[in-house]
PDB file of C-alpha atoms in Angstrom:
ATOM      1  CA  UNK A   1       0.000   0.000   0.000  1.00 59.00           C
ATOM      2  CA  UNK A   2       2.530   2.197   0.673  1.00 62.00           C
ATOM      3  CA  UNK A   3       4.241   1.739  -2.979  1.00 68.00           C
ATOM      4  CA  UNK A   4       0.824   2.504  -4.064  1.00 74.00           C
ATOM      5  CA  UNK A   5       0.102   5.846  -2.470  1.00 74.00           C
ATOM      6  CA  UNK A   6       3.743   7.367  -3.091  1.00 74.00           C
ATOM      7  CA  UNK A   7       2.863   6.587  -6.756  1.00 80.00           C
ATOM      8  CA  UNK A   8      -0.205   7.789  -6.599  1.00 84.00           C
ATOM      9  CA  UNK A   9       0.695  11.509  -4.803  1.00 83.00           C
ATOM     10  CA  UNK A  10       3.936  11.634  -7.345  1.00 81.00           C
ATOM     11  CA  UNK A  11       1.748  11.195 -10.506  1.00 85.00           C
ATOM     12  CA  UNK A  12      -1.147  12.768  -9.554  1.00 90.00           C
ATOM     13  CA  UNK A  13      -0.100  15.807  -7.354  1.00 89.00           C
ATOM     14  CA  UNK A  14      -2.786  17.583  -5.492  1.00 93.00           C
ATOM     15  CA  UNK A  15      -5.443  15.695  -6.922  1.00 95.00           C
ATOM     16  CA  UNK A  16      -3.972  12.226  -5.864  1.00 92.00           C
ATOM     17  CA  UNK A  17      -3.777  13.969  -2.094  1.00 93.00           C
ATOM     18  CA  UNK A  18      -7.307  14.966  -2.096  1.00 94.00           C
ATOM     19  CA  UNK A  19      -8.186  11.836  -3.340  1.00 93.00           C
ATOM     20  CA  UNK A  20      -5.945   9.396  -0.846  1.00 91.00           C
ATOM     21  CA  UNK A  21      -7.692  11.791   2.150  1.00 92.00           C
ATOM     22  CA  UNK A  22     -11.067  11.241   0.981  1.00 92.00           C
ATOM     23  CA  UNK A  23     -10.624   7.284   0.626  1.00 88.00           C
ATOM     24  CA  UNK A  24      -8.841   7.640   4.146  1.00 84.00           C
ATOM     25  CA  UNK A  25     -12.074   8.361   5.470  1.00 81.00           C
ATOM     26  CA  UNK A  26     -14.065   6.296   3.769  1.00 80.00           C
ATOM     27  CA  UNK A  27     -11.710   3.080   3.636  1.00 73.00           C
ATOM     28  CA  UNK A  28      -9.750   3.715   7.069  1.00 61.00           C
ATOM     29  CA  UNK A  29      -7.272   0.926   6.471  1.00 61.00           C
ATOM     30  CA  UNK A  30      -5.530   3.638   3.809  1.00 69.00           C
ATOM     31  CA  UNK A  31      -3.756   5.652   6.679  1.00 72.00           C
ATOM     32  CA  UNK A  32      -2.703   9.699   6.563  1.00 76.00           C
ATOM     33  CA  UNK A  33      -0.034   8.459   8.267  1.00 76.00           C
ATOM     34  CA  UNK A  34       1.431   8.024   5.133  1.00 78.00           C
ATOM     35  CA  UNK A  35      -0.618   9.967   3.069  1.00 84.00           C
ATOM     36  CA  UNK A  36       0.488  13.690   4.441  1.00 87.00           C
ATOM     37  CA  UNK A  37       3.971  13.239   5.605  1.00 85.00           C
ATOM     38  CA  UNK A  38       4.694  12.286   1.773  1.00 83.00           C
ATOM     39  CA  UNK A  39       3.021  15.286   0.396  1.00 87.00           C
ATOM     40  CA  UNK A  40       5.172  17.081   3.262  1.00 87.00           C
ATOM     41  CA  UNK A  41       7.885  15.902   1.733  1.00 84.00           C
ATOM     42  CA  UNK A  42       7.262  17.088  -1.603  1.00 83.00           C
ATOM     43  CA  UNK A  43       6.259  20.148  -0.155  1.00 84.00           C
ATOM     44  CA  UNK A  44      10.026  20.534   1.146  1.00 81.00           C
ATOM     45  CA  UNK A  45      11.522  19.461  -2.358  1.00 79.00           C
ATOM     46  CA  UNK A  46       9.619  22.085  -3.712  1.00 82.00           C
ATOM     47  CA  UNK A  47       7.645  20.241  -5.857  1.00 83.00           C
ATOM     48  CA  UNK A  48       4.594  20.969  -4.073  1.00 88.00           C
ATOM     49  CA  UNK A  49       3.061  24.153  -2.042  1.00 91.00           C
ATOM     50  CA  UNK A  50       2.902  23.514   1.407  1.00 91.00           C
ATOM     51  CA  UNK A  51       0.280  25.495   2.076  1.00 93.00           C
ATOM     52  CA  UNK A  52      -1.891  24.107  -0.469  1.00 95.00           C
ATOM     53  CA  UNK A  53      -0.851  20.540   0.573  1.00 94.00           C
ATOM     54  CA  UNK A  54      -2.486  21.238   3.973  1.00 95.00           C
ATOM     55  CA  UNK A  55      -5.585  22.890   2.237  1.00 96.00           C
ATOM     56  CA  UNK A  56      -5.650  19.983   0.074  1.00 96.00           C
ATOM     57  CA  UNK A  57      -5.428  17.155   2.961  1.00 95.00           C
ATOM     58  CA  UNK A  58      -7.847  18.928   5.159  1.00 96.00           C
ATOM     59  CA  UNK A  59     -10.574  19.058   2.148  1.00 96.00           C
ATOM     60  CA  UNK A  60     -10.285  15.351   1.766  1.00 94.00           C
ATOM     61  CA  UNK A  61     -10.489  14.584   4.952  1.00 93.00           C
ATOM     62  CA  UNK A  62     -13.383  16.440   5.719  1.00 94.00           C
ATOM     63  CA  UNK A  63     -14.981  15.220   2.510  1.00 94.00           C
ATOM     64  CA  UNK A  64     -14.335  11.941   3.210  1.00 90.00           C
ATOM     65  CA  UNK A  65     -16.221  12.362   6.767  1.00 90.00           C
ATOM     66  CA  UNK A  66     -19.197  13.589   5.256  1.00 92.00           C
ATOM     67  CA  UNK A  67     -20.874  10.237   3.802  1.00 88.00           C
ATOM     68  CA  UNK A  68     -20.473   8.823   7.309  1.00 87.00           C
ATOM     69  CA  UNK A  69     -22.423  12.167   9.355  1.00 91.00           C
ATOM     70  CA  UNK A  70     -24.776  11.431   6.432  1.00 90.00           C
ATOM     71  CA  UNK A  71     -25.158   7.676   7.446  1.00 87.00           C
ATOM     72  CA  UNK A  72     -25.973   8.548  10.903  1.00 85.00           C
ATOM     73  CA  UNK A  73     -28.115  11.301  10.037  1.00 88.00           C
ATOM     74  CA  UNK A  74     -29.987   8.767   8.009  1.00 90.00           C
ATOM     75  CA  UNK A  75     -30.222   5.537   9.775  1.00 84.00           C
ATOM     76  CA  UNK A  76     -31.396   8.209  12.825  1.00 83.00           C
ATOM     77  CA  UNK A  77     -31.570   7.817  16.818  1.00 80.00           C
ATOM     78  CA  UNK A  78     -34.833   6.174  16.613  1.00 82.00           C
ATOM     79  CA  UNK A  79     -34.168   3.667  14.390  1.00 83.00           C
ATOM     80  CA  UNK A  80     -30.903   2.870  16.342  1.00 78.00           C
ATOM     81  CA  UNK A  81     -32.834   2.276  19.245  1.00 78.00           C
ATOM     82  CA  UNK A  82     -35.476  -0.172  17.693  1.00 80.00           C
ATOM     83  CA  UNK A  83     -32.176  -2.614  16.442  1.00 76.00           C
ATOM     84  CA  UNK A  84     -30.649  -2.058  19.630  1.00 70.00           C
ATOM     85  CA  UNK A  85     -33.903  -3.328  21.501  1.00 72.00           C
ATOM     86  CA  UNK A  86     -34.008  -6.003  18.922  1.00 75.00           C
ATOM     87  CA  UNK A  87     -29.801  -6.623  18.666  1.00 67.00           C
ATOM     88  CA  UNK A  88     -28.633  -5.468  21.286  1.00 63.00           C
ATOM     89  CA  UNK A  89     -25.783  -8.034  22.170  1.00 65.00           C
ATOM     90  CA  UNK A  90     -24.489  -7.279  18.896  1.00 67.00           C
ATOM     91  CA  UNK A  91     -24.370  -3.488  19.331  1.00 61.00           C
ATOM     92  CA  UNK A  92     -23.869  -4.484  23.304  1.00 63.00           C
ATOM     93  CA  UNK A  93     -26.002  -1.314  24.100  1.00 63.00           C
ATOM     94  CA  UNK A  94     -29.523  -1.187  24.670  1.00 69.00           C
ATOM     95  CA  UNK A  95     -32.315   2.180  24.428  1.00 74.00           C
ATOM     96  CA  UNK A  96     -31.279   3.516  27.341  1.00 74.00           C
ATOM     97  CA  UNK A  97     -27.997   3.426  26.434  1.00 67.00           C
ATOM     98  CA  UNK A  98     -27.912   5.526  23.495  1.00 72.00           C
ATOM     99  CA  UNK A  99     -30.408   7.918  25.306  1.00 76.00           C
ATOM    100  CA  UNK A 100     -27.190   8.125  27.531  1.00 74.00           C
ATOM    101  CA  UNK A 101     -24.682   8.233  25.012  1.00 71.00           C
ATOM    102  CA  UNK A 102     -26.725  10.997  23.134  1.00 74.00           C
ATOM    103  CA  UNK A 103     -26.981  13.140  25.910  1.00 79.00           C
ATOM    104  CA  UNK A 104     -23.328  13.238  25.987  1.00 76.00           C
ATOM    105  CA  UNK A 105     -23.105  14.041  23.039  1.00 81.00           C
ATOM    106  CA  UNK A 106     -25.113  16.977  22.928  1.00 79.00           C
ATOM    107  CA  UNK A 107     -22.786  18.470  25.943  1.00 83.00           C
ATOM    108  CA  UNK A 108     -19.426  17.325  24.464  1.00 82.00           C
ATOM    109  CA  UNK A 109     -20.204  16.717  20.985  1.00 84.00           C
ATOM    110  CA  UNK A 110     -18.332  19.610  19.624  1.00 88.00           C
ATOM    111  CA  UNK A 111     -15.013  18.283  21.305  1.00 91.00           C
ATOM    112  CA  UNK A 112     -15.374  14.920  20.330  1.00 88.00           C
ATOM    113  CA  UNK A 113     -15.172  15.649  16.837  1.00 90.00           C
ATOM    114  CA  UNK A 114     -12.706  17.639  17.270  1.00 93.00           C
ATOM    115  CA  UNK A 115     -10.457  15.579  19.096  1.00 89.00           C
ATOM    116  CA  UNK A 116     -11.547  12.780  17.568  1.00 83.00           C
ATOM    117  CA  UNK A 117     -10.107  13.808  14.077  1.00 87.00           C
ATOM    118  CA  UNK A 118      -6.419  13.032  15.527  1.00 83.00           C
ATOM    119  CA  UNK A 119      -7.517   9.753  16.629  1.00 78.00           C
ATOM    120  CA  UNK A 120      -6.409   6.617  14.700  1.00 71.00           C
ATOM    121  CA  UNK A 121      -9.970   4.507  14.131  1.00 66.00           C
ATOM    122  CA  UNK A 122     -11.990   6.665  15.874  1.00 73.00           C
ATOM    123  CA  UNK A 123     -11.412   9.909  13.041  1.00 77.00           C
ATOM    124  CA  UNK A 124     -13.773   7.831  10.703  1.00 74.00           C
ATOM    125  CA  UNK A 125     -16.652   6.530  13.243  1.00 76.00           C
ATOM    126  CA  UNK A 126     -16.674   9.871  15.074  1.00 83.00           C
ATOM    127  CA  UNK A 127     -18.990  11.265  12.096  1.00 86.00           C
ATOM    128  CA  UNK A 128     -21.762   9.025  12.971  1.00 84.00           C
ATOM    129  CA  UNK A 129     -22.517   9.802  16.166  1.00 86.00           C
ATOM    130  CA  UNK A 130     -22.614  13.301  15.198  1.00 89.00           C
ATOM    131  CA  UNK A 131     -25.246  12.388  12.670  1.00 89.00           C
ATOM    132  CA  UNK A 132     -27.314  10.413  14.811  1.00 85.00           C
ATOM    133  CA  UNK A 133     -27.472  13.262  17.506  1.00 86.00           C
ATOM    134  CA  UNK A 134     -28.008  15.598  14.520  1.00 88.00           C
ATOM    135  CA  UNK A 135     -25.681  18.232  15.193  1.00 90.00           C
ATOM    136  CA  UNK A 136     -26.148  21.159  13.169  1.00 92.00           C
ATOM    137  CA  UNK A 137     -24.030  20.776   9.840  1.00 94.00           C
ATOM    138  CA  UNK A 138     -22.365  24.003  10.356  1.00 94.00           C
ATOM    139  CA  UNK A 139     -20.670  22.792  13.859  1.00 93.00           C
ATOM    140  CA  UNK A 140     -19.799  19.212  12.043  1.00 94.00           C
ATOM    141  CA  UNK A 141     -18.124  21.200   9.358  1.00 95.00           C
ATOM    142  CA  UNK A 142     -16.287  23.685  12.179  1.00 96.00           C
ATOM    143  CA  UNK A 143     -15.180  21.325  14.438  1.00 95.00           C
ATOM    144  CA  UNK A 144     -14.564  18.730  11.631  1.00 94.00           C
ATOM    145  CA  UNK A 145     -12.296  21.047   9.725  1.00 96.00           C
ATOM    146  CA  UNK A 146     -10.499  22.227  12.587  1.00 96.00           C
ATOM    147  CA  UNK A 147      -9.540  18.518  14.221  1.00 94.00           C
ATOM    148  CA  UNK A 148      -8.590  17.586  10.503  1.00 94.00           C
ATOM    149  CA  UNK A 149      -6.795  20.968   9.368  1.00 96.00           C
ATOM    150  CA  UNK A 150      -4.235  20.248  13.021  1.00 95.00           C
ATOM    151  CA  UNK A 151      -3.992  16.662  12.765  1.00 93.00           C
ATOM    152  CA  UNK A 152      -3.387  16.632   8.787  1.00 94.00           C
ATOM    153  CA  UNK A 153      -0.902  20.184   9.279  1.00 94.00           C
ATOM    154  CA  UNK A 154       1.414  18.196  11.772  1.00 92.00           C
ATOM    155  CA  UNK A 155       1.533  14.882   9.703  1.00 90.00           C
ATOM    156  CA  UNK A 156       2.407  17.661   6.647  1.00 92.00           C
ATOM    157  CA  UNK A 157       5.448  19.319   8.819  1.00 90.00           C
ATOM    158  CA  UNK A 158       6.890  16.360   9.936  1.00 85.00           C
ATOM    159  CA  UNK A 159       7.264  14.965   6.680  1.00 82.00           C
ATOM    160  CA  UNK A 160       8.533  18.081   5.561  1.00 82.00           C
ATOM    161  CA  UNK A 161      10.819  18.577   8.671  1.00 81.00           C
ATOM    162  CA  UNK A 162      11.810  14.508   7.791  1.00 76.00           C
ATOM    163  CA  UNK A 163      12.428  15.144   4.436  1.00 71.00           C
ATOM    164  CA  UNK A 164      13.520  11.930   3.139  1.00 65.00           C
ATOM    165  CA  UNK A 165      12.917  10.194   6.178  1.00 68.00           C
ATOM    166  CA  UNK A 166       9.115  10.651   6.301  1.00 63.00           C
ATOM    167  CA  UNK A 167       7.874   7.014   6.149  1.00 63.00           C
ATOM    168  CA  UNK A 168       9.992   7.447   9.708  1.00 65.00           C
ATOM    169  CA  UNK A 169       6.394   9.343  10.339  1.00 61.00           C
ATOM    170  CA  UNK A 170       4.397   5.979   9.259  1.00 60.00           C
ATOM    171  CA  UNK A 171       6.748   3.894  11.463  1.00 66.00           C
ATOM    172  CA  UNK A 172       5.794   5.630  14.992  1.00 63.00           C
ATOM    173  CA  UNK A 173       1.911   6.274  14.070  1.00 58.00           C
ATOM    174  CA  UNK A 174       1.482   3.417  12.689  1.00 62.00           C
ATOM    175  CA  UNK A 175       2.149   0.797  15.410  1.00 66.00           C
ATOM    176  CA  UNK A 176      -0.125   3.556  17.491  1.00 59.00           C
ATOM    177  CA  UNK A 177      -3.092   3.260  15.326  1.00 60.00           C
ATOM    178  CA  UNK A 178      -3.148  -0.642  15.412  1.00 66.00           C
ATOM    179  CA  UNK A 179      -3.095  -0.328  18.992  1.00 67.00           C
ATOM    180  CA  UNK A 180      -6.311   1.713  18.936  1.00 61.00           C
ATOM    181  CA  UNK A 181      -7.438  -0.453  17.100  1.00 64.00           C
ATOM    182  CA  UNK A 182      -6.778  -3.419  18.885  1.00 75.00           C
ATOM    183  CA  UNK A 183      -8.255  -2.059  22.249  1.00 72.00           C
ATOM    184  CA  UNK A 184     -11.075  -1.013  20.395  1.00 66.00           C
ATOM    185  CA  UNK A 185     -11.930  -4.636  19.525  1.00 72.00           C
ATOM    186  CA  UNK A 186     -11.132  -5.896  22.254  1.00 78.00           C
ATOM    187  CA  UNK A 187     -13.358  -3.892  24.328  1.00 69.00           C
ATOM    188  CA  UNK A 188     -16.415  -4.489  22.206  1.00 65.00           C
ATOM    189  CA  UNK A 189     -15.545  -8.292  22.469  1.00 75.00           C
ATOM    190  CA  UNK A 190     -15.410  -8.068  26.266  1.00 75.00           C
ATOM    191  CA  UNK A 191     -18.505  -5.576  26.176  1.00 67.00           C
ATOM    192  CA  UNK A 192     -20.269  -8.501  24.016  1.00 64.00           C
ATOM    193  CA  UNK A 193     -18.879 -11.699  26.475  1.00 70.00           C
ATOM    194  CA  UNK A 194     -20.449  -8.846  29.606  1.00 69.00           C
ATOM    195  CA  UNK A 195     -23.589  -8.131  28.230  1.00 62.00           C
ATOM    196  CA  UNK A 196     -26.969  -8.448  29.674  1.00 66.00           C
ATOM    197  CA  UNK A 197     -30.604  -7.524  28.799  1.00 60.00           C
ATOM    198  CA  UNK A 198     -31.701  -4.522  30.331  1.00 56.00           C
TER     199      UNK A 198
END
């Protein structure tokens, strides 16, 4: 994959960063760990504005996000409920649940998208919830955009501060993310072994 996305960003410039972000949201196994520290790079070689890079980046990612708010906007709270009364080992949470988890939502929502854009695994999923509570699509878009302008400017500047030594950038994040990932699983495993009707 790697290979691939270095090919892609040399042949296709901006265009093949905008696209890699938006399939980084959409497919989150194709990481911006790779994706932005590369265009960095190029940034630094000159062969590439870095300002435009991060512009670039940040519109994919935020693009990408956007089909998932739309999901959970869709499928709704309500409906969520009814498959969680009907599934709810499977989603281990029941109605009263997500009439918990919403509320807390609508007090820290804002934050949690924001924060949640720098978070490996949670930067895709994060949109859904906001759907589902139906925050206002101007404070997605705010919040969104600011969590993936930071988290996508960073990955840019230390691939341009790495220069050729960016996948060095892949090599630290990466072991991070599948860590997240890992103790994600493993809590909804445990969370399915614990569950009980409520």
């Amino acid at each position: 994959m790697f290979d691939w996305v270095v090919s892609t960003i040399e042949s296709w410039g901006y265009l093949g960063v905008l696209a890699l972000m938006v399939a980084e949201n959409v497919f989150p196994p194709i990481p911006s760990e790779v994706i932005m520290p590369l265009a960095g790079f190029l940034a630094g070689s000159g062969r590439m504005s870095l300002t435009l890079t991060i512009v670039v980046g940040t519109l994919g990612s935020v693009l990408g996000t956007l089909m998932w708010y739309y999901i959970g906007l869709w499928f709704g709270e309500e409906r969520l409920k009814r498959f969680a009364a009907r599934h709810g080992r499977l989603l281990t949470l029941s109605p009263s649940d997500i009439d918990a988890a919403h509320g807390w939502f609508l007090r820290h929502g804002a934050m949690a998208v924001f924060f949640g854009r720098m978070i490996p695994a949670i930067r895709t999923l994060i949109s859904v919830p906001a759907g589902l509570a139906r925050m206002p699509m101007w404070k997605f878009l705010l919040y969104t955009t600011a969590g993936s302008a930071l988290w996508t400017g960073i990955l840019t500047f230390a691939g341009l501060m790495l220069h050729e030594n960016y996948a060095l950038v892949a090599d630290w994040v990466d072991p991070l993310s599948k860590l997240v990932v890992v103790v994600v699983v493993a809590v909804y495993v445990w969370r399915v072994i614990r569950w009980k009707p409520h």
